[in-house]
Amino acid sequence: MLGAFVSAFKTPDLRRKLLFTLGIVALYRLGSTTPTPGVSYKNIQACVQSIGDNSIYGLINLFSGGALLQLTVFALGVLPYITASIIFQLLTVVIPRLETLQKEGPSGQAKITQYTRYLTLALAILQSTALLAIAREPGRFIQGCDKDIIPNQSLFVIITMVLVMTAGTALVMWFAELITDRGVGNGMSLLIFTSIIAGLPGQIWSIYRTKSLLVTVFVVIIGIAIITGIVFVEQAQRRIPVQYAKRMVGRKQYGGTSTYLPLKLNMAGVIPVIFASSLLYLPVLVTQLVAPSGSTKLPPGWVSWINNNFTRGDHPIYVLSYAALIIFFTYFYIAITFNPVDVSDDMKKFGGFIPGIRAGRPTAEYLDYVISRITFPGSIYLAVIAVVPLVAFQYLGVGQKFIFGGTSILIIVGVGLDTVKQIQSQLQQRNYEGFLR
């Protein structure tokens, strides 16, 4: 991996792309630390320090690199875009018009991307308004901190803050597209990667100060072991052989080649973990919004039960619910993103077939059988990666928000592998040494 980056910096074209990407990332981090006009920087910092290791805020602060809880210009970060993308990905299954656009190629995909941008801005307005409505009341945005986060709550100031946060989301979306077009790697994934990795040095230093050198070493060893296992599994594939029949077009012969259809063990990526985490956070969010401390809108028994069972990562009910939801969403997400019938029809259209399997419906049934077999170990793998670090680090006393947690490490490893692969492929285009070996 290090050799790929060294070789890339020696290539002028790739060096420019890497420096451009680093420059955009630096601007993104600058916006993530710049407070929104109207926010009391002193009070918000005191509130952030007071929450300590409360797991309630772990997920909502994960993708913003600490910007959300500090109400910065890029407080919403990539969250509205991720939500909009997932919504359109789900809608393409149920809305024929979107499914048709998706099959039209680049032109149809460009229209879906444009619709995603519009929905992102709408969600940014909605989320920033809700965020500021909660932050206006002391002690509600960050429980246990009664400081006044927004001193001036006039209509003009609130509207200005909403516009600034929405503009920040649009700017982040533009940054991501610039990285994708003119830099290296997928822009949105790299910005998420940057937000997560930005807290790594501070978290390790905090463990060293509050615990001991021995605990810090144990944490790093566990993290390296988890990364090694994830890299190994993420590269695992079930390769289905595909043969293309020979065709004569005029005097030229086409086809007659053998290839394979790669089915990854973890086809769902990190999406099931995000879905499960979001769903588990909803009960806690309801108790915060509808029944804050001192409220009687919900039965006190339900409020206390939710607070006792769904705010601690080492609680058995939380752990079992988390694992079960991850397994469910893995099957659900693969079912809506991988259609064996469409894959079979595409293979048949171009004269491809699986040796020993008839084209058409038998091929679709075989693909459905294979994908069902590999989805089960893939879902168990995701559940283990998400739950084991969360419980292990909780018992070590380093908290549930640590960088080596399930969602964080899956994103870090996945984005890192994809970026290195893109760099290596671009190096091979400029250097034929790899083909001569």
Coordinates of C-alpha atoms in Angstrom, one line a residue:
M1 CA 0.0 0.0 0.0
L2 CA 2.8 2.4 0.9
G3 CA 4.7 1.5 -2.2
A4 CA 1.6 2.5 -4.3
F5 CA 1.5 6.0 -2.8
V6 CA 5.3 6.4 -3.2
S7 CA 5.0 5.4 -6.9
A8 CA 2.0 7.7 -7.4
F9 CA 3.9 10.7 -6.0
K10 CA 6.7 10.0 -8.5
T11 CA 4.2 10.2 -11.4
P12 CA 3.5 13.9 -12.2
D13 CA -0.1 13.4 -13.2
L14 CA -1.0 11.3 -10.2
R15 CA 0.9 13.6 -7.9
R16 CA -1.3 16.5 -9.0
K17 CA -4.4 14.4 -8.4
L18 CA -3.2 13.4 -4.9
L19 CA -2.3 16.9 -3.9
F20 CA -5.6 18.2 -5.2
T21 CA -7.4 15.6 -3.1
L22 CA -5.4 16.5 0.0
G23 CA -6.2 20.2 -0.6
I24 CA -10.0 19.5 -0.8
V25 CA -9.7 17.3 2.4
A26 CA -8.0 20.2 4.2
L27 CA -10.8 22.6 3.2
Y28 CA -13.3 20.1 4.4
R29 CA -11.6 19.7 7.8
L30 CA -11.4 23.5 8.1
G31 CA -15.2 23.9 7.6
S32 CA -15.7 21.0 10.1
T33 CA -14.1 23.1 12.8
T34 CA -15.6 26.5 11.9
P35 CA -18.6 27.3 14.1
T36 CA -21.9 28.4 12.5
P37 CA -22.7 32.1 13.1
G38 CA -24.9 32.4 16.1
V39 CA -23.4 29.5 18.1
S40 CA -21.6 30.2 21.3
Y41 CA -18.3 28.5 20.7
K42 CA -17.3 28.6 24.4
N43 CA -20.5 27.0 25.6
I44 CA -20.7 24.3 22.9
Q45 CA -17.1 23.3 23.6
A46 CA -18.0 23.0 27.3
C47 CA -21.0 20.8 26.5
V48 CA -19.0 18.5 24.2
Q49 CA -16.4 18.0 26.9
S50 CA -19.1 17.2 29.4
I51 CA -20.7 14.3 27.5
G52 CA -17.6 12.2 28.1
D53 CA -18.2 8.7 26.5
N54 CA -21.9 8.8 26.1
S55 CA -22.7 6.2 23.4
I56 CA -26.0 8.1 22.4
Y57 CA -24.0 10.6 20.4
G58 CA -21.5 8.1 18.9
L59 CA -23.4 7.3 15.7
I60 CA -24.8 10.8 15.0
N61 CA -21.3 12.3 15.4
L62 CA -19.5 9.5 13.4
F63 CA -19.7 10.8 9.9
S64 CA -19.1 14.4 10.7
G65 CA -15.7 14.0 12.5
G66 CA -17.1 15.9 15.6
A67 CA -18.6 18.7 13.5
L68 CA -22.3 17.8 14.3
L69 CA -22.1 18.2 18.1
Q70 CA -20.2 21.4 17.7
L71 CA -22.7 22.9 15.2
T72 CA -20.1 23.9 12.7
V73 CA -20.6 25.1 9.1
F74 CA -20.3 21.4 7.9
A75 CA -22.3 20.1 10.9
L76 CA -24.5 17.9 8.7
G77 CA -21.6 16.8 6.6
V78 CA -22.4 13.9 4.2
L79 CA -25.4 12.7 6.2
P80 CA -28.1 14.3 4.0
Y81 CA -26.4 13.0 0.8
I82 CA -26.1 9.5 2.3
T83 CA -29.8 9.5 3.2
A84 CA -30.8 10.8 -0.2
S85 CA -28.7 8.2 -2.0
I86 CA -30.2 5.3 0.1
I87 CA -33.7 6.6 -0.5
F88 CA -33.2 6.7 -4.3
Q89 CA -31.6 3.3 -4.2
L90 CA -34.6 1.9 -2.5
L91 CA -37.1 3.8 -4.7
T92 CA -35.6 2.4 -7.9
V93 CA -37.0 -1.0 -6.9
V94 CA -40.6 0.2 -6.5
I95 CA -40.8 3.1 -9.0
P96 CA -40.7 1.9 -12.6
R97 CA -39.6 5.4 -13.9
L98 CA -36.5 5.4 -11.7
E99 CA -35.7 1.8 -12.7
T100 CA -35.9 2.7 -16.4
L101 CA -33.6 5.7 -15.8
Q102 CA -31.1 3.4 -14.0
K103 CA -31.0 1.1 -17.0
E104 CA -30.5 3.9 -19.5
G105 CA -26.8 4.1 -18.7
P106 CA -24.8 7.4 -18.1
S107 CA -27.7 9.7 -19.2
G108 CA -30.2 8.1 -16.9
Q109 CA -27.7 7.9 -14.0
A110 CA -27.0 11.6 -14.4
K111 CA -30.7 12.4 -14.0
I112 CA -30.9 10.2 -10.8
T113 CA -27.8 12.0 -9.5
Q114 CA -29.5 15.4 -10.1
Y115 CA -32.6 14.2 -8.3
T116 CA -30.4 13.0 -5.4
R117 CA -28.8 16.5 -5.2
Y118 CA -32.2 18.2 -4.9
L119 CA -33.3 15.7 -2.2
T120 CA -30.0 16.3 -0.4
L121 CA -30.7 20.0 -0.1
A122 CA -34.3 19.4 1.0
L123 CA -33.1 17.0 3.7
A124 CA -30.4 19.5 4.7
I125 CA -33.0 22.2 5.3
L126 CA -35.2 19.8 7.2
Q127 CA -32.3 18.3 9.4
S128 CA -30.7 21.7 10.1
T129 CA -34.1 23.1 11.2
A130 CA -34.8 20.2 13.5
L131 CA -31.2 20.3 14.9
L132 CA -31.5 24.0 15.7
A133 CA -35.0 23.6 17.2
I134 CA -33.5 21.1 19.6
A135 CA -30.4 23.2 20.3
R136 CA -32.4 26.3 21.2
E137 CA -33.4 24.7 24.5
P138 CA -30.5 24.3 27.0
G139 CA -30.0 20.8 28.1
R140 CA -31.9 19.2 25.3
F141 CA -29.3 19.0 22.5
I142 CA -26.7 17.6 24.8
Q143 CA -28.2 16.1 27.9
G144 CA -26.6 17.1 31.1
C145 CA -25.3 20.4 29.8
D146 CA -27.6 23.4 30.6
K147 CA -25.4 26.1 28.9
D148 CA -27.1 28.3 26.4
I149 CA -25.7 27.2 23.0
I150 CA -27.5 29.7 20.9
P151 CA -27.7 33.0 22.9
N152 CA -29.5 35.1 20.3
Q153 CA -32.6 33.1 19.1
S154 CA -34.2 35.8 16.9
L155 CA -35.8 34.6 13.7
F156 CA -33.2 36.2 11.5
V157 CA -30.3 34.4 13.3
I158 CA -32.1 31.0 13.1
I159 CA -32.8 31.4 9.4
T160 CA -29.2 32.5 8.8
M161 CA -27.9 29.4 10.6
V162 CA -30.2 27.1 8.6
L163 CA -29.0 28.7 5.3
V164 CA -25.4 28.4 6.4
M165 CA -25.7 24.7 7.3
T166 CA -27.6 23.9 4.1
A167 CA -24.9 25.8 2.1
G168 CA -22.3 23.8 3.9
T169 CA -24.0 20.5 2.9
A170 CA -24.1 21.7 -0.8
L171 CA -20.4 22.7 -0.5
V172 CA -19.5 19.2 0.9
M173 CA -21.4 17.6 -1.9
W174 CA -19.5 19.7 -4.4
F175 CA -16.2 18.8 -2.7
A176 CA -17.0 15.1 -3.1
E177 CA -17.8 15.5 -6.8
L178 CA -14.5 17.5 -7.4
I179 CA -12.5 14.7 -5.8
T180 CA -14.3 12.0 -7.8
D181 CA -13.8 13.9 -11.1
R182 CA -10.3 15.5 -10.6
G183 CA -8.8 13.7 -7.7
V184 CA -8.2 10.1 -6.6
G185 CA -10.9 7.8 -5.3
N186 CA -14.6 8.2 -4.5
G187 CA -15.1 11.7 -3.2
M188 CA -17.9 11.0 -0.8
S189 CA -16.3 7.9 0.6
L190 CA -13.0 9.8 1.2
L191 CA -14.7 12.6 3.1
I192 CA -16.4 10.0 5.3
F193 CA -13.0 8.3 5.8
T194 CA -11.4 11.7 6.7
S195 CA -14.1 12.5 9.2
I196 CA -13.7 9.2 11.0
I197 CA -9.9 9.0 10.9
A198 CA -9.6 12.6 12.1
G199 CA -10.4 11.5 15.7
L200 CA -7.9 8.6 15.8
P201 CA -4.9 10.5 17.3
G202 CA -6.9 12.2 20.0
Q203 CA -8.7 9.0 21.0
I204 CA -5.5 7.1 21.4
W205 CA -4.0 9.9 23.4
S206 CA -7.1 10.1 25.6
I207 CA -6.9 6.4 26.3
Y208 CA -3.2 6.7 27.2
R209 CA -3.9 9.6 29.6
T210 CA -7.0 8.1 31.3
K211 CA -6.0 4.5 31.3
S212 CA -2.5 3.2 31.0
L213 CA 0.1 2.3 28.4
L214 CA -0.8 -1.4 28.7
V215 CA -4.5 -0.8 27.9
T216 CA -3.5 1.4 24.9
V217 CA -1.2 -1.3 23.5
F218 CA -4.0 -3.9 23.9
V219 CA -6.5 -1.6 22.1
V220 CA -4.0 -1.0 19.2
I221 CA -3.4 -4.8 19.0
I222 CA -7.1 -5.6 18.9
G223 CA -7.6 -2.9 16.2
I224 CA -4.8 -4.3 14.0
A225 CA -6.3 -7.8 14.4
I226 CA -9.7 -6.5 13.4
I227 CA -8.3 -4.7 10.4
T228 CA -6.4 -7.8 9.3
G229 CA -9.6 -9.9 9.5
I230 CA -11.7 -7.4 7.6
V231 CA -9.1 -7.1 4.8
F232 CA -9.1 -10.9 4.4
V233 CA -12.9 -11.2 4.3
E234 CA -13.5 -8.1 2.1
Q235 CA -11.3 -9.7 -0.6
A236 CA -13.2 -13.0 -0.4
Q237 CA -15.2 -13.8 -3.5
R238 CA -17.3 -16.7 -4.9
R239 CA -16.3 -16.8 -8.5
I240 CA -18.9 -18.3 -10.8
P241 CA -17.5 -19.4 -14.2
V242 CA -19.2 -17.9 -17.2
Q243 CA -18.6 -19.1 -20.8
Y244 CA -19.5 -17.0 -23.8
A245 CA -20.5 -18.8 -27.0
K246 CA -18.7 -18.1 -30.3
R247 CA -20.6 -15.8 -32.8
M248 CA -19.8 -15.1 -36.4
V249 CA -20.5 -11.5 -37.5
G250 CA -19.5 -11.3 -41.2
R251 CA -16.1 -12.8 -41.3
K252 CA -15.2 -12.0 -37.8
Q253 CA -15.6 -14.2 -34.8
Y254 CA -16.7 -12.9 -31.4
G255 CA -17.0 -14.6 -28.1
G256 CA -15.7 -17.9 -27.2
T257 CA -14.0 -16.6 -24.0
S258 CA -14.2 -17.7 -20.4
T259 CA -14.6 -15.4 -17.5
Y260 CA -16.2 -15.4 -14.1
L261 CA -18.9 -13.6 -12.1
P262 CA -17.4 -12.4 -8.8
L263 CA -19.8 -12.5 -5.9
K264 CA -18.3 -10.9 -2.8
L265 CA -18.8 -12.5 0.6
N266 CA -19.8 -9.1 1.9
M267 CA -21.9 -7.7 -0.9
A268 CA -23.8 -5.3 1.3
G269 CA -20.8 -3.4 2.6
V270 CA -21.4 -1.3 5.6
I271 CA -25.0 -0.3 4.8
P272 CA -26.6 -3.0 7.1
V273 CA -24.6 -1.7 10.0
I274 CA -25.6 1.9 9.4
F275 CA -29.3 0.9 9.0
A276 CA -29.2 -1.2 12.3
S277 CA -27.4 1.6 14.2
S278 CA -29.9 4.2 13.0
L279 CA -32.9 2.0 13.9
L280 CA -31.6 1.3 17.4
Y281 CA -31.0 5.0 17.9
L282 CA -34.6 5.9 17.1
P283 CA -36.1 4.8 20.6
V284 CA -33.5 7.0 22.3
L285 CA -34.2 9.9 20.0
V286 CA -37.9 9.6 20.7
T287 CA -37.3 9.8 24.5
Q288 CA -35.1 12.9 23.9
L289 CA -37.5 14.7 21.7
V290 CA -40.9 13.7 23.1
A291 CA -40.0 13.0 26.7
P292 CA -37.0 15.0 27.9
S293 CA -36.1 15.0 31.6
G294 CA -39.1 16.0 33.7
S295 CA -41.7 15.3 30.9
T296 CA -44.7 13.0 31.4
K297 CA -45.7 12.6 27.8
L298 CA -44.5 9.0 27.8
P299 CA -44.9 6.4 30.6
P300 CA -41.8 6.7 32.9
G301 CA -41.4 3.0 32.8
W302 CA -40.9 2.9 29.0
V303 CA -38.5 5.9 29.1
S304 CA -36.4 4.3 31.8
W305 CA -36.4 0.9 30.1
I306 CA -35.2 2.4 26.8
N307 CA -32.5 4.5 28.6
N308 CA -31.3 1.4 30.5
N309 CA -31.3 -1.0 27.6
F310 CA -30.5 1.0 24.4
T311 CA -27.8 3.4 25.6
R312 CA -25.2 0.9 26.7
G313 CA -23.3 -1.0 24.1
D314 CA -22.5 -3.9 26.4
H315 CA -26.1 -4.5 27.4
P316 CA -27.4 -8.0 26.3
I317 CA -30.6 -6.6 24.8
Y318 CA -28.8 -4.0 22.8
V319 CA -26.1 -6.5 21.6
L320 CA -28.7 -9.1 20.5
S321 CA -31.0 -6.5 18.9
Y322 CA -28.0 -5.0 17.1
A323 CA -26.8 -8.3 15.7
A324 CA -30.3 -9.4 14.7
L325 CA -31.0 -6.2 12.8
I326 CA -27.6 -6.4 11.0
I327 CA -28.4 -9.9 9.8
F328 CA -31.9 -8.8 8.7
F329 CA -30.7 -5.7 6.8
T330 CA -27.9 -7.7 5.1
Y331 CA -30.5 -10.0 3.5
F332 CA -32.8 -7.1 2.8
Y333 CA -30.2 -4.9 1.1
I334 CA -28.8 -7.7 -1.0
A335 CA -32.3 -8.7 -2.1
I336 CA -33.0 -5.2 -3.4
T337 CA -29.6 -4.6 -5.0
F338 CA -28.8 -7.9 -6.6
N339 CA -31.5 -9.3 -9.0
P340 CA -30.6 -12.8 -10.2
V341 CA -33.2 -12.6 -13.0
D342 CA -31.6 -9.4 -14.4
V343 CA -28.1 -10.8 -14.2
S344 CA -29.3 -14.0 -16.0
D345 CA -31.1 -12.0 -18.7
D346 CA -27.9 -9.9 -19.3
M347 CA -25.8 -13.0 -19.6
K348 CA -28.2 -14.6 -22.0
K349 CA -28.4 -11.4 -24.1
F350 CA -24.6 -11.5 -24.8
G351 CA -24.5 -15.3 -25.3
G352 CA -23.1 -16.1 -21.8
F353 CA -23.9 -19.2 -19.8
I354 CA -22.7 -21.0 -16.7
P355 CA -21.2 -24.4 -17.6
G356 CA -23.7 -27.1 -16.6
I357 CA -26.6 -24.7 -16.1
R358 CA -29.1 -23.8 -18.8
A359 CA -29.6 -20.2 -19.7
G360 CA -32.6 -18.3 -18.5
R361 CA -34.6 -19.3 -15.5
P362 CA -32.3 -22.2 -14.3
T363 CA -29.4 -19.7 -14.3
A364 CA -31.4 -17.2 -12.2
E365 CA -32.4 -20.0 -9.7
Y366 CA -28.7 -21.1 -9.5
L367 CA -27.6 -17.5 -8.8
D368 CA -30.3 -17.1 -6.2
Y369 CA -29.1 -20.3 -4.5
V370 CA -25.5 -19.2 -4.5
I371 CA -26.2 -15.7 -3.2
S372 CA -28.4 -17.1 -0.4
R373 CA -25.5 -19.4 0.7
I374 CA -22.9 -16.7 0.8
T375 CA -25.2 -14.1 2.4
F376 CA -25.5 -16.0 5.6
P377 CA -21.8 -16.1 6.5
G378 CA -21.5 -12.5 5.2
S379 CA -24.3 -11.3 7.6
I380 CA -22.7 -13.2 10.5
Y381 CA -19.3 -11.6 9.7
L382 CA -20.9 -8.1 9.7
A383 CA -22.6 -8.8 13.0
V384 CA -19.4 -10.1 14.7
I385 CA -17.3 -7.1 13.4
A386 CA -19.9 -4.6 14.7
V387 CA -20.6 -6.2 18.1
V388 CA -17.3 -7.7 19.2
P389 CA -15.3 -4.5 19.2
L390 CA -18.1 -2.6 20.8
V391 CA -18.3 -5.0 23.7
A392 CA -14.5 -5.6 24.0
F393 CA -13.7 -1.9 24.1
Q394 CA -16.5 -1.3 26.5
Y395 CA -15.0 -3.8 29.0
L396 CA -11.6 -2.3 28.5
G397 CA -13.1 1.0 29.5
V398 CA -12.2 2.9 26.4
G399 CA -15.7 3.6 25.3
Q400 CA -18.1 2.7 22.4
K401 CA -17.1 5.6 20.2
F402 CA -13.6 4.4 19.6
I403 CA -12.2 4.5 16.1
F404 CA -11.9 0.7 16.0
G405 CA -15.6 0.2 16.4
G406 CA -17.5 -1.9 13.8
T407 CA -19.0 0.8 11.6
S408 CA -15.8 3.0 11.7
I409 CA -13.4 0.2 10.9
L410 CA -15.5 -1.2 8.1
I411 CA -15.6 2.2 6.4
I412 CA -11.9 2.9 6.9
V413 CA -10.8 -0.5 5.5
G414 CA -13.3 -0.5 2.6
V415 CA -12.4 3.0 1.5
G416 CA -8.7 2.4 1.9
L417 CA -8.8 -0.7 -0.2
D418 CA -10.8 0.9 -3.0
T419 CA -8.5 4.0 -3.1
V420 CA -5.4 1.9 -3.3
K421 CA -6.9 -0.2 -6.0
Q422 CA -7.7 2.9 -8.0
I423 CA -4.2 4.2 -7.6
Q424 CA -2.7 0.9 -8.7
S425 CA -4.9 0.7 -11.7
Q426 CA -3.9 4.2 -12.8
L427 CA -0.2 3.4 -12.2
Q428 CA -0.6 0.3 -14.5
Q429 CA -2.0 2.6 -17.2
R430 CA 1.2 4.6 -17.1
N431 CA 3.7 1.8 -16.4
Y432 CA 3.7 -1.5 -18.2
E433 CA 6.1 -3.1 -15.8
G434 CA 3.3 -5.0 -14.1
F435 CA 2.3 -6.6 -17.4
L436 CA 5.8 -7.8 -18.2
R437 CA 6.4 -9.7 -15.0

